[in-house]
Amino acid sequence: MCKKNLLKSLENNSIFMTSELNKILNKELKSGNKIKEIWKGKWGKENILFILLEKPFKTTVQKNLKEISFNNINDRHYWKDEYYDKKNHILLACSFEK
């Protein structure tokens, strides 16, 4: 699925996201963060939906969510932080400040 179709699917909620991960993404977008990259495909052993925001997370980090882990990656080759939905294999990551 191309980026344009993935973005449209996100807007129409036709890509399943857990309500908590969806809330985090919506709060980030409302606070001015933007989707920089999105793709669906193989990551390690899993097929995942990957969403990268163009700035660091602007909203308060949530670390105690059921089925969702938060990790501080802090590797400029990849990204700064991420939420990973273990059940649905969705990775929401944020970039470093430019």
CSV table of C-alpha atoms in Angstrom, one decimal:
chain,number,residue,atom,x,y,z
A,1,MET,CA,0.0,0.0,0.0
A,2,CYS,CA,1.5,3.4,-1.0
A,3,LYS,CA,2.0,6.3,1.5
A,4,LYS,CA,-1.0,8.2,0.1
A,5,ASN,CA,-3.4,5.2,0.5
A,6,LEU,CA,-2.0,4.5,4.0
A,7,LEU,CA,-2.6,8.1,5.1
A,8,LYS,CA,-6.1,8.0,3.7
A,9,SER,CA,-6.8,4.7,5.5
A,10,LEU,CA,-5.5,6.3,8.8
A,11,GLU,CA,-7.8,9.3,8.3
A,12,ASN,CA,-10.8,7.0,7.6
A,13,ASN,CA,-9.9,4.7,10.6
A,14,SER,CA,-9.9,1.8,8.2
A,15,ILE,CA,-6.4,0.7,9.5
A,16,PHE,CA,-7.1,-0.8,12.9
A,17,MET,CA,-5.2,0.9,15.7
A,18,THR,CA,-5.7,0.2,19.4
A,19,SER,CA,-7.7,3.0,20.9
A,20,GLU,CA,-4.8,4.1,23.1
A,21,LEU,CA,-2.3,4.2,20.2
A,22,ASN,CA,-4.9,6.0,18.1
A,23,LYS,CA,-5.4,8.6,20.9
A,24,ILE,CA,-1.6,9.2,21.1
A,25,LEU,CA,-1.4,9.7,17.4
A,26,ASN,CA,-4.4,12.0,17.3
A,27,LYS,CA,-3.0,14.1,20.2
A,28,GLU,CA,0.3,14.4,18.4
A,29,LEU,CA,-1.3,15.5,15.2
A,30,LYS,CA,-3.5,18.0,17.0
A,31,SER,CA,-0.4,19.4,18.8
A,32,GLY,CA,1.2,20.2,15.5
A,33,ASN,CA,3.3,17.1,14.9
A,34,LYS,CA,3.0,15.6,11.3
A,35,ILE,CA,3.5,12.2,9.8
A,36,LYS,CA,6.9,12.1,8.1
A,37,GLU,CA,6.9,8.5,6.9
A,38,ILE,CA,4.4,5.6,6.8
A,39,TRP,CA,4.8,2.1,5.5
A,40,LYS,CA,3.5,-1.4,6.0
A,41,GLY,CA,5.9,-4.3,5.7
A,42,LYS,CA,8.4,-6.6,7.2
A,43,TRP,CA,10.4,-5.4,10.3
A,44,GLY,CA,12.4,-8.2,11.9
A,45,LYS,CA,10.2,-11.2,12.0
A,46,GLU,CA,6.9,-9.3,12.0
A,47,ASN,CA,4.8,-7.5,9.4
A,48,ILE,CA,4.1,-4.1,10.9
A,49,LEU,CA,2.5,-0.8,10.2
A,50,PHE,CA,5.2,1.9,10.8
A,51,ILE,CA,4.4,5.5,11.4
A,52,LEU,CA,7.2,8.1,11.9
A,53,LEU,CA,6.4,11.6,13.1
A,54,GLU,CA,8.6,14.4,12.0
A,55,LYS,CA,9.3,15.9,15.5
A,56,PRO,CA,9.8,14.4,19.0
A,57,PHE,CA,6.6,13.5,20.8
A,58,LYS,CA,4.9,16.7,22.0
A,59,THR,CA,2.5,15.1,24.4
A,60,THR,CA,3.2,13.5,27.7
A,61,VAL,CA,4.8,10.1,27.3
A,62,GLN,CA,2.7,7.2,28.6
A,63,LYS,CA,4.6,4.2,29.8
A,64,ASN,CA,2.0,2.0,31.5
A,65,LEU,CA,-0.3,1.1,28.7
A,66,LYS,CA,-1.7,-2.4,28.3
A,67,GLU,CA,-0.3,-4.1,25.2
A,68,ILE,CA,1.7,-1.0,24.2
A,69,SER,CA,5.4,-0.6,25.1
A,70,PHE,CA,7.3,2.7,25.1
A,71,ASN,CA,11.0,2.7,24.3
A,72,ASN,CA,13.6,5.4,24.2
A,73,ILE,CA,15.7,4.4,21.2
A,74,ASN,CA,17.8,7.6,21.0
A,75,ASP,CA,19.6,6.5,17.9
A,76,ARG,CA,19.9,9.2,15.1
A,77,HIS,CA,20.2,6.4,12.5
A,78,TYR,CA,16.7,5.3,13.4
A,79,TRP,CA,14.5,7.5,15.6
A,80,LYS,CA,14.2,9.1,19.1
A,81,ASP,CA,11.3,7.3,20.8
A,82,GLU,CA,8.7,4.7,20.0
A,83,TYR,CA,5.4,3.1,21.0
A,84,TYR,CA,4.9,-0.4,19.9
A,85,ASP,CA,1.5,-2.2,19.9
A,86,LYS,CA,2.6,-5.8,20.6
A,87,LYS,CA,-0.8,-7.3,19.7
A,88,ASN,CA,-1.4,-5.5,16.4
A,89,HIS,CA,2.2,-4.9,15.4
A,90,ILE,CA,2.0,-1.1,15.0
A,91,LEU,CA,5.1,1.0,15.6
A,92,LEU,CA,4.6,4.8,16.2
A,93,ALA,CA,7.9,6.5,16.3
A,94,CYS,CA,9.2,10.1,16.5
A,95,SER,CA,12.1,11.9,14.9
A,96,PHE,CA,14.7,14.0,16.6
A,97,GLU,CA,14.4,17.8,16.7
A,98,LYS,CA,16.2,19.3,13.7
